[in-house]
Amino acid sequence: HWLWADQQTVAEVNQNFPRYSLYPDGGWIFARDSGPSAAEFSFESGLWDGHGHSWLHKNSITFGAWGERLLLTRHHVSYADGRFQATYRTEAYNTFSPLGRNQDKDGPAGRGSHLHTARDLAWTTVVEADNATAWTESVERNRRRVLFVRPHVLLVEDHAKFSASEVAVQSWNSLKPFSQIDDRTSALITPDGTMRISRLTGIQPRMTITEDSVHRDSFNNLFLPVFRTAFSTAPKKEHYLATLITLSPKGEGTDQPRIHSEGLDGEYLEITQGSRITRISRSSAFHERLQSVETDGSFVFATYEGGNILESGSFDGSYLSIGTDRVEGSGFLAIVADPKGRPENRGYRSEGRAPVRPIPRI
């Protein structure tokens, strides 16, 4: 359960809340950071079983900080309310979908979002899921990958394939109004800091910022306005969209994330948070920037501190190696250096196993 109320009020943060929880049967992942911002992230996957209510927001995300919900899962109004369809539709949630089409709750059981990877490393929580079966037609692939890079950064990558040319939309919803920073960035400003949502990919898609119906606060019997940032692509069969969400705490001396991006679509990212640097390559052309890391994967990242590699992960490859440490398998592969004193590393469908010993300095 979230630690904040539905209203825009700051709640006391429970420091005993686990930093990572996985519920594979229901498809829920929760992760948080224990630092001053107390950033929290959730991801909803899972399959419909054909019984009861079927919520139309598979692969949706919530995100918050400073004890406040910033990106929410809205509660729809009653069925008899004229605003029901607006608050119930897929685009009313923080997910990625074909424009104008809700996820299809009707049909055989076993459809929804298939969770491929959920893994908590030394500093990064990794999630990958595909909800193509949440639509009964025209969606062949709708994969979402998320990296929660503690304490202040969330990278969201959507890759979709449709059987016919169609617009796709990535939606972000909040109880706070968004401010437009430029043609690819919007922001939420709070008393404690700022959250920015920045698309990384090319000239398209188009960004829009609007007020979007309401959120039902049943505890206080209130209907609160919802504000939405959306990125809309041009009509085509294949879509790729990467988005970076960053928290910037207010005040001097705070741990402000610094982002360096290269490539037309931000294929290489360097995220500096305090003494740690996380390098992310989403193109083989930039893999060599991750010193001492070797893989045949399509997407690779590593976190460094003081000349040491703390962790590394790779998608879509058959091997990952750092010095003499090597893992082999398929899907998502990871190596965590010297896990003594680190939180328990619980994985889900993550192949490969690394030797437990420090990784040499680079």
Tab-separated table of C-alpha atoms in Angstrom:
chain	number	residue	atom	x	y	z
A	1	HIS	CA	0.000	0.000	0.000
A	2	TRP	CA	1.194	3.500	-0.740
A	3	LEU	CA	2.321	5.617	2.161
A	4	TRP	CA	0.520	8.726	1.063
A	5	ALA	CA	-3.106	9.793	0.961
A	6	ASP	CA	-4.944	10.641	-2.237
A	7	GLN	CA	-4.852	14.355	-1.454
A	8	GLN	CA	-1.818	16.472	-2.196
A	9	THR	CA	-0.522	16.266	1.361
A	10	VAL	CA	2.842	15.072	2.608
A	11	ALA	CA	2.690	11.875	4.634
A	12	GLU	CA	5.153	10.520	7.161
A	13	VAL	CA	7.492	8.039	5.457
A	14	ASN	CA	7.850	4.601	7.045
A	15	GLN	CA	11.556	3.793	6.930
A	16	ASN	CA	10.818	0.102	7.566
A	17	PHE	CA	9.012	-0.252	4.244
A	18	PRO	CA	11.034	-2.762	2.143
A	19	ARG	CA	13.129	-1.319	-0.629
A	20	TYR	CA	11.867	-3.954	-3.094
A	21	SER	CA	8.829	-6.237	-3.184
A	22	LEU	CA	7.783	-8.631	-5.937
A	23	TYR	CA	4.401	-10.342	-6.260
A	24	PRO	CA	4.802	-12.440	-9.423
A	25	ASP	CA	1.336	-14.042	-9.338
A	26	GLY	CA	-0.372	-10.654	-9.358
A	27	GLY	CA	2.385	-9.029	-11.411
A	28	TRP	CA	3.116	-6.210	-8.957
A	29	ILE	CA	6.554	-4.720	-8.296
A	30	PHE	CA	7.247	-2.072	-5.654
A	31	ALA	CA	10.591	-0.339	-5.115
A	32	ARG	CA	11.777	2.625	-3.080
A	33	ASP	CA	14.839	4.523	-1.962
A	34	SER	CA	15.622	5.223	1.689
A	35	GLY	CA	17.250	8.612	1.049
A	36	PRO	CA	15.802	12.047	1.870
A	37	SER	CA	13.540	12.099	-1.188
A	38	ALA	CA	12.105	8.671	-0.299
A	39	ALA	CA	11.353	8.014	-3.979
A	40	GLU	CA	8.865	5.178	-4.600
A	41	PHE	CA	7.955	3.335	-7.781
A	42	SER	CA	5.364	0.694	-8.646
A	43	PHE	CA	4.649	-1.342	-11.764
A	44	GLU	CA	1.461	-3.263	-12.596
A	45	SER	CA	1.586	-6.264	-14.905
A	46	GLY	CA	-0.233	-9.578	-14.377
A	47	LEU	CA	-2.918	-11.441	-16.320
A	48	TRP	CA	-6.695	-11.177	-16.288
A	49	ASP	CA	-8.454	-14.330	-15.109
A	50	GLY	CA	-11.877	-13.568	-16.576
A	51	HIS	CA	-13.547	-13.044	-13.193
A	52	GLY	CA	-14.679	-9.831	-11.539
A	53	HIS	CA	-13.441	-6.396	-12.582
A	54	SER	CA	-10.710	-6.124	-15.219
A	55	TRP	CA	-8.833	-2.841	-14.913
A	56	LEU	CA	-7.611	-1.512	-18.244
A	57	HIS	CA	-4.164	-0.295	-17.198
A	58	LYS	CA	-1.638	-3.120	-17.544
A	59	ASN	CA	2.019	-1.960	-17.663
A	60	SER	CA	1.116	1.219	-15.773
A	61	ILE	CA	3.508	2.999	-13.422
A	62	THR	CA	3.178	5.092	-10.297
A	63	PHE	CA	5.984	7.272	-8.963
A	64	GLY	CA	6.346	9.575	-5.988
A	65	ALA	CA	8.797	11.345	-3.729
A	66	TRP	CA	8.951	13.422	-0.561
A	67	GLY	CA	5.965	11.489	0.794
A	68	GLU	CA	3.779	12.686	-2.076
A	69	ARG	CA	2.198	10.843	-4.976
A	70	LEU	CA	3.388	12.505	-8.215
A	71	LEU	CA	2.322	10.061	-10.944
A	72	LEU	CA	-0.858	8.352	-9.757
A	73	THR	CA	-3.204	5.527	-10.565
A	74	ARG	CA	-6.486	7.374	-10.648
A	75	HIS	CA	-9.709	5.972	-9.215
A	76	HIS	CA	-12.543	6.097	-11.721
A	77	VAL	CA	-15.930	7.591	-10.879
A	78	SER	CA	-19.117	5.523	-10.514
A	79	TYR	CA	-20.585	3.778	-13.545
A	80	ALA	CA	-23.594	6.127	-13.544
A	81	ASP	CA	-21.398	9.255	-13.615
A	82	GLY	CA	-21.064	10.865	-17.051
A	83	ARG	CA	-17.271	11.060	-16.541
A	84	PHE	CA	-16.886	7.285	-16.118
A	85	GLN	CA	-15.503	6.538	-19.594
A	86	ALA	CA	-12.955	9.352	-19.317
A	87	THR	CA	-11.656	8.083	-15.971
A	88	TYR	CA	-11.754	4.365	-16.864
A	89	ARG	CA	-10.006	4.434	-20.252
A	90	THR	CA	-6.442	3.153	-20.715
A	91	GLU	CA	-5.058	6.601	-21.595
A	92	ALA	CA	-6.119	7.808	-18.132
A	93	TYR	CA	-3.228	5.811	-16.645
A	94	ASN	CA	0.563	5.937	-16.888
A	95	THR	CA	0.979	3.437	-19.676
A	96	PHE	CA	1.541	3.126	-23.456
A	97	SER	CA	-1.255	2.298	-25.884
A	98	PRO	CA	-2.650	2.630	-29.405
A	99	LEU	CA	-4.450	5.963	-29.640
A	100	GLY	CA	-8.163	5.832	-28.965
A	101	ARG	CA	-8.201	2.140	-28.031
A	102	ASN	CA	-8.662	0.777	-24.559
A	103	GLN	CA	-7.156	-2.492	-23.441
A	104	ASP	CA	-9.680	-5.286	-24.092
A	105	LYS	CA	-10.953	-6.949	-20.932
A	106	ASP	CA	-13.186	-9.350	-22.892
A	107	GLY	CA	-11.839	-12.591	-24.247
A	108	PRO	CA	-10.218	-15.749	-22.853
A	109	ALA	CA	-8.384	-15.774	-19.534
A	110	GLY	CA	-4.582	-15.597	-19.508
A	111	ARG	CA	-4.343	-12.272	-21.321
A	112	GLY	CA	-2.876	-9.045	-19.974
A	113	SER	CA	0.739	-8.236	-19.192
A	114	HIS	CA	3.389	-10.966	-19.146
A	115	LEU	CA	6.179	-10.152	-16.687
A	116	HIS	CA	9.523	-11.144	-18.186
A	117	THR	CA	11.974	-9.638	-15.693
A	118	ALA	CA	11.834	-8.147	-12.213
A	119	ARG	CA	15.217	-7.803	-10.530
A	120	ASP	CA	16.689	-5.663	-7.760
A	121	LEU	CA	20.442	-5.102	-8.045
A	122	ALA	CA	22.772	-3.081	-5.834
A	123	TRP	CA	21.358	0.320	-6.872
A	124	THR	CA	18.966	-0.359	-9.741
A	125	THR	CA	15.577	-2.077	-9.950
A	126	VAL	CA	14.874	-3.569	-13.388
A	127	VAL	CA	11.440	-4.453	-14.831
A	128	GLU	CA	10.428	-5.765	-18.252
A	129	ALA	CA	6.913	-6.772	-19.320
A	130	ASP	CA	4.870	-7.078	-22.519
A	131	ASN	CA	1.123	-6.388	-22.559
A	132	ALA	CA	0.406	-7.048	-26.257
A	133	THR	CA	-2.254	-9.613	-25.265
A	134	ALA	CA	-4.169	-6.859	-23.441
A	135	TRP	CA	-5.571	-6.063	-26.912
A	136	THR	CA	-7.453	-8.693	-28.865
A	137	GLU	CA	-6.299	-7.408	-32.256
A	138	SER	CA	-3.623	-5.422	-34.089
A	139	VAL	CA	-1.000	-5.324	-31.287
A	140	GLU	CA	1.849	-7.770	-31.869
A	141	ARG	CA	4.251	-6.376	-29.279
A	142	ASN	CA	4.003	-3.778	-26.544
A	143	ARG	CA	7.089	-4.182	-24.387
A	144	ARG	CA	7.918	-1.808	-21.543
A	145	ARG	CA	11.304	-1.722	-19.802
A	146	VAL	CA	11.944	0.326	-16.684
A	147	LEU	CA	15.152	1.101	-14.797
A	148	PHE	CA	14.715	2.730	-11.374
A	149	VAL	CA	18.207	4.138	-10.828
A	150	ARG	CA	18.305	5.147	-7.169
A	151	PRO	CA	17.804	7.621	-5.755
A	152	HIS	CA	16.295	10.004	-8.340
A	153	VAL	CA	15.990	8.615	-11.874
A	154	LEU	CA	13.464	6.453	-13.738
A	155	LEU	CA	14.139	5.397	-17.358
A	156	VAL	CA	11.079	4.079	-19.240
A	157	GLU	CA	11.449	2.462	-22.665
A	158	ASP	CA	8.443	1.413	-24.797
A	159	HIS	CA	8.730	-0.691	-27.962
A	160	ALA	CA	5.516	-1.550	-29.828
A	161	LYS	CA	4.677	-3.351	-33.085
A	162	PHE	CA	1.203	-3.044	-34.616
A	163	SER	CA	-0.214	-5.014	-37.557
A	164	ALA	CA	-1.420	-1.759	-39.171
A	165	SER	CA	-0.199	1.835	-39.053
A	166	GLU	CA	-1.536	3.475	-35.924
A	167	VAL	CA	-0.686	6.326	-33.584
A	168	ALA	CA	0.668	5.346	-30.164
A	169	VAL	CA	0.427	7.358	-26.945
A	170	GLN	CA	2.472	7.381	-23.763
A	171	SER	CA	0.509	8.975	-20.897
A	172	TRP	CA	1.503	10.497	-17.532
A	173	ASN	CA	-1.129	11.602	-14.992
A	174	SER	CA	-0.858	13.658	-11.810
A	175	LEU	CA	-2.938	15.615	-9.310
A	176	LYS	CA	-0.488	18.475	-9.782
A	177	PRO	CA	-0.531	20.648	-12.928
A	178	PHE	CA	2.356	20.125	-15.336
A	179	SER	CA	4.534	22.989	-16.542
A	180	GLN	CA	6.023	22.863	-20.032
A	181	ILE	CA	9.802	23.316	-20.012
A	182	ASP	CA	10.383	22.814	-23.761
A	183	ASP	CA	8.909	20.767	-26.623
A	184	ARG	CA	10.039	17.485	-25.042
A	185	THR	CA	9.977	18.160	-21.280
A	186	SER	CA	7.266	18.791	-18.709
A	187	ALA	CA	7.685	19.265	-14.969
A	188	LEU	CA	5.859	18.964	-11.651
A	189	ILE	CA	6.999	21.495	-9.078
A	190	THR	CA	6.594	20.735	-5.366
A	191	PRO	CA	7.791	22.565	-2.216
A	192	ASP	CA	10.540	19.934	-1.855
A	193	GLY	CA	11.753	19.702	-5.438
A	194	THR	CA	10.908	19.190	-9.100
A	195	MET	CA	10.092	16.091	-11.128
A	196	ARG	CA	10.819	16.307	-14.876
A	197	ILE	CA	9.509	14.031	-17.642
A	198	SER	CA	11.693	14.213	-20.759
A	199	ARG	CA	11.316	12.200	-23.948
A	200	LEU	CA	14.610	11.111	-25.471
A	201	THR	CA	13.502	10.076	-28.945
A	202	GLY	CA	13.815	12.296	-32.037
A	203	ILE	CA	11.567	15.031	-33.423
A	204	GLN	CA	8.450	12.923	-32.908
A	205	PRO	CA	6.460	12.329	-30.786
A	206	ARG	CA	4.391	15.406	-30.061
A	207	MET	CA	3.918	16.459	-26.439
A	208	THR	CA	0.606	17.778	-25.105
A	209	ILE	CA	-0.294	18.995	-21.605
A	210	THR	CA	-3.958	19.098	-20.609
A	211	GLU	CA	-6.388	18.822	-17.719
A	212	ASP	CA	-7.939	15.361	-17.970
A	213	SER	CA	-11.157	14.714	-16.034
A	214	VAL	CA	-10.925	13.686	-12.349
A	215	HIS	CA	-9.630	11.298	-9.713
A	216	ARG	CA	-12.140	9.975	-7.174
A	217	ASP	CA	-10.937	10.316	-3.592
A	218	SER	CA	-13.439	7.980	-1.965
A	219	PHE	CA	-11.973	8.412	1.534
A	220	ASN	CA	-12.794	12.131	1.595
A	221	ASN	CA	-15.653	11.987	-0.943
A	222	LEU	CA	-13.829	14.378	-3.288
A	223	PHE	CA	-13.341	14.579	-7.047
A	224	LEU	CA	-9.884	15.994	-7.738
A	225	PRO	CA	-8.791	17.319	-11.157
A	226	VAL	CA	-6.173	15.253	-12.982
A	227	PHE	CA	-3.479	16.763	-15.213
A	228	ARG	CA	-1.889	14.827	-18.053
A	229	THR	CA	1.256	14.934	-20.141
A	230	ALA	CA	1.066	12.765	-23.285
A	231	PHE	CA	3.582	11.916	-26.009
A	232	SER	CA	1.881	10.984	-29.314
A	233	THR	CA	3.735	9.357	-32.210
A	234	ALA	CA	3.089	9.568	-35.937
A	235	PRO	CA	1.012	6.697	-37.414
A	236	LYS	CA	3.223	3.684	-38.184
A	237	LYS	CA	3.520	-0.025	-37.491
A	238	GLU	CA	6.538	0.070	-35.181
A	239	HIS	CA	7.043	2.534	-32.331
A	240	TYR	CA	9.984	3.197	-30.045
A	241	LEU	CA	9.841	5.763	-27.260
A	242	ALA	CA	12.245	6.315	-24.373
A	243	THR	CA	11.449	8.700	-21.521
A	244	LEU	CA	13.557	9.890	-18.589
A	245	ILE	CA	11.928	10.902	-15.293
A	246	THR	CA	14.185	12.731	-12.844
A	247	LEU	CA	13.793	14.162	-9.352
A	248	SER	CA	15.666	17.344	-8.435
A	249	PRO	CA	15.526	18.062	-4.691
A	250	LYS	CA	15.240	21.687	-3.695
A	251	GLY	CA	18.058	23.472	-1.885
A	252	GLU	CA	21.810	23.849	-2.083
A	253	GLY	CA	23.971	20.869	-1.285
A	254	THR	CA	21.302	18.339	-2.281
A	255	ASP	CA	22.113	15.355	-4.461
A	256	GLN	CA	21.008	16.698	-7.845
A	257	PRO	CA	21.148	14.153	-10.687
A	258	ARG	CA	23.210	15.214	-13.700
A	259	ILE	CA	22.301	13.726	-17.092
A	260	HIS	CA	24.552	13.500	-20.148
A	261	SER	CA	22.946	12.178	-23.337
A	262	GLU	CA	24.394	11.244	-26.734
A	263	GLY	CA	22.838	9.953	-29.940
A	264	LEU	CA	19.826	11.191	-31.881
A	265	ASP	CA	17.455	9.299	-29.578
A	266	GLY	CA	19.546	9.379	-26.416
A	267	GLU	CA	20.984	5.931	-27.076
A	268	TYR	CA	23.759	6.627	-24.554
A	269	LEU	CA	23.037	8.097	-21.125
A	270	GLU	CA	25.361	8.959	-18.285
A	271	ILE	CA	23.594	9.586	-14.975
A	272	THR	CA	25.640	11.070	-12.128
A	273	GLN	CA	24.147	10.983	-8.638
A	274	GLY	CA	26.589	11.955	-5.915
A	275	SER	CA	29.667	9.710	-6.162
A	276	ARG	CA	27.965	7.139	-8.415
A	277	ILE	CA	27.779	7.142	-12.214
A	278	THR	CA	25.367	4.923	-14.167
A	279	ARG	CA	26.115	4.480	-17.859
A	280	ILE	CA	23.340	3.163	-20.105
A	281	SER	CA	23.804	2.117	-23.732
A	282	ARG	CA	20.689	1.301	-25.771
A	283	SER	CA	22.711	0.874	-28.984
A	284	SER	CA	25.683	-1.402	-29.705
A	285	ALA	CA	27.465	1.643	-31.149
A	286	PHE	CA	27.879	2.943	-27.581
A	287	HIS	CA	28.531	-0.314	-25.697
A	288	GLU	CA	32.276	0.371	-25.604
A	289	ARG	CA	31.595	3.395	-23.353
A	290	LEU	CA	30.907	0.933	-20.521
A	291	GLN	CA	34.516	0.191	-19.642
A	292	SER	CA	35.327	-3.416	-18.711
A	293	VAL	CA	31.771	-4.604	-19.555
A	294	GLU	CA	31.303	-7.013	-22.458
A	295	THR	CA	28.003	-8.399	-23.764
A	296	ASP	CA	26.185	-9.288	-26.962
A	297	GLY	CA	22.978	-7.766	-25.577
A	298	SER	CA	21.064	-4.901	-27.157
A	299	PHE	CA	20.699	-2.803	-23.975
A	300	VAL	CA	23.370	-2.671	-21.282
A	301	PHE	CA	24.023	-0.585	-18.176
A	302	ALA	CA	26.583	-0.384	-15.386
A	303	THR	CA	26.958	1.634	-12.184
A	304	TYR	CA	30.403	2.838	-11.105
A	305	GLU	CA	31.775	4.332	-7.892
A	306	GLY	CA	35.365	5.184	-7.033
A	307	GLY	CA	36.669	3.304	-10.063
A	308	ASN	CA	34.730	0.123	-9.185
A	309	ILE	CA	31.796	-1.405	-11.005
A	310	LEU	CA	28.993	-1.978	-8.498
A	311	GLU	CA	26.564	-3.698	-10.864
A	312	SER	CA	25.841	-4.346	-14.513
A	313	GLY	CA	22.880	-5.661	-16.484
A	314	SER	CA	22.151	-6.600	-20.093
A	315	PHE	CA	18.971	-7.375	-22.061
A	316	ASP	CA	18.582	-9.694	-25.069
A	317	GLY	CA	22.057	-11.207	-24.870
A	318	SER	CA	23.579	-14.635	-24.262
A	319	TYR	CA	26.446	-13.505	-22.025
A	320	LEU	CA	27.644	-10.663	-19.792
A	321	SER	CA	31.184	-10.373	-18.460
A	322	ILE	CA	33.254	-7.991	-16.339
A	323	GLY	CA	36.895	-9.007	-16.090
A	324	THR	CA	36.960	-12.654	-15.025
A	325	ASP	CA	33.301	-12.633	-13.928
A	326	ARG	CA	30.889	-13.953	-16.538
A	327	VAL	CA	27.243	-15.057	-16.684
A	328	GLU	CA	25.524	-16.851	-19.544
A	329	GLY	CA	21.872	-17.436	-20.290
A	330	SER	CA	19.053	-15.584	-22.033
A	331	GLY	CA	16.713	-12.688	-21.389
A	332	PHE	CA	18.093	-10.375	-18.708
A	333	LEU	CA	21.576	-11.035	-17.287
A	334	ALA	CA	23.170	-9.285	-14.311
A	335	ILE	CA	26.354	-9.184	-12.252
A	336	VAL	CA	26.484	-7.531	-8.838
A	337	ALA	CA	29.930	-6.950	-7.342
A	338	ASP	CA	30.723	-7.881	-3.735
A	339	PRO	CA	27.116	-8.261	-2.526
A	340	LYS	CA	28.136	-8.427	1.159
A	341	GLY	CA	26.069	-5.846	2.995
A	342	ARG	CA	23.822	-5.261	-0.001
A	343	PRO	CA	20.060	-5.902	0.167
A	344	GLU	CA	18.864	-9.376	-0.768
A	345	ASN	CA	18.813	-9.773	-4.551
A	346	ARG	CA	15.565	-11.470	-5.524
A	347	GLY	CA	15.088	-12.218	-9.208
A	348	TYR	CA	12.279	-13.328	-11.509
A	349	ARG	CA	12.994	-15.257	-14.703
A	350	SER	CA	16.509	-13.810	-14.758
A	351	GLU	CA	18.984	-16.280	-16.183
A	352	GLY	CA	22.635	-16.697	-15.249
A	353	ARG	CA	24.549	-16.623	-12.003
A	354	ALA	CA	27.697	-14.671	-11.184
A	355	PRO	CA	30.545	-15.697	-8.873
A	356	VAL	CA	30.396	-13.893	-5.535
A	357	ARG	CA	33.633	-11.939	-5.450
A	358	PRO	CA	34.656	-8.299	-5.940
A	359	ILE	CA	34.975	-7.042	-9.497
A	360	PRO	CA	38.428	-5.552	-10.168
A	361	ARG	CA	38.879	-1.780	-10.312
A	362	ILE	CA	38.802	-0.306	-13.821
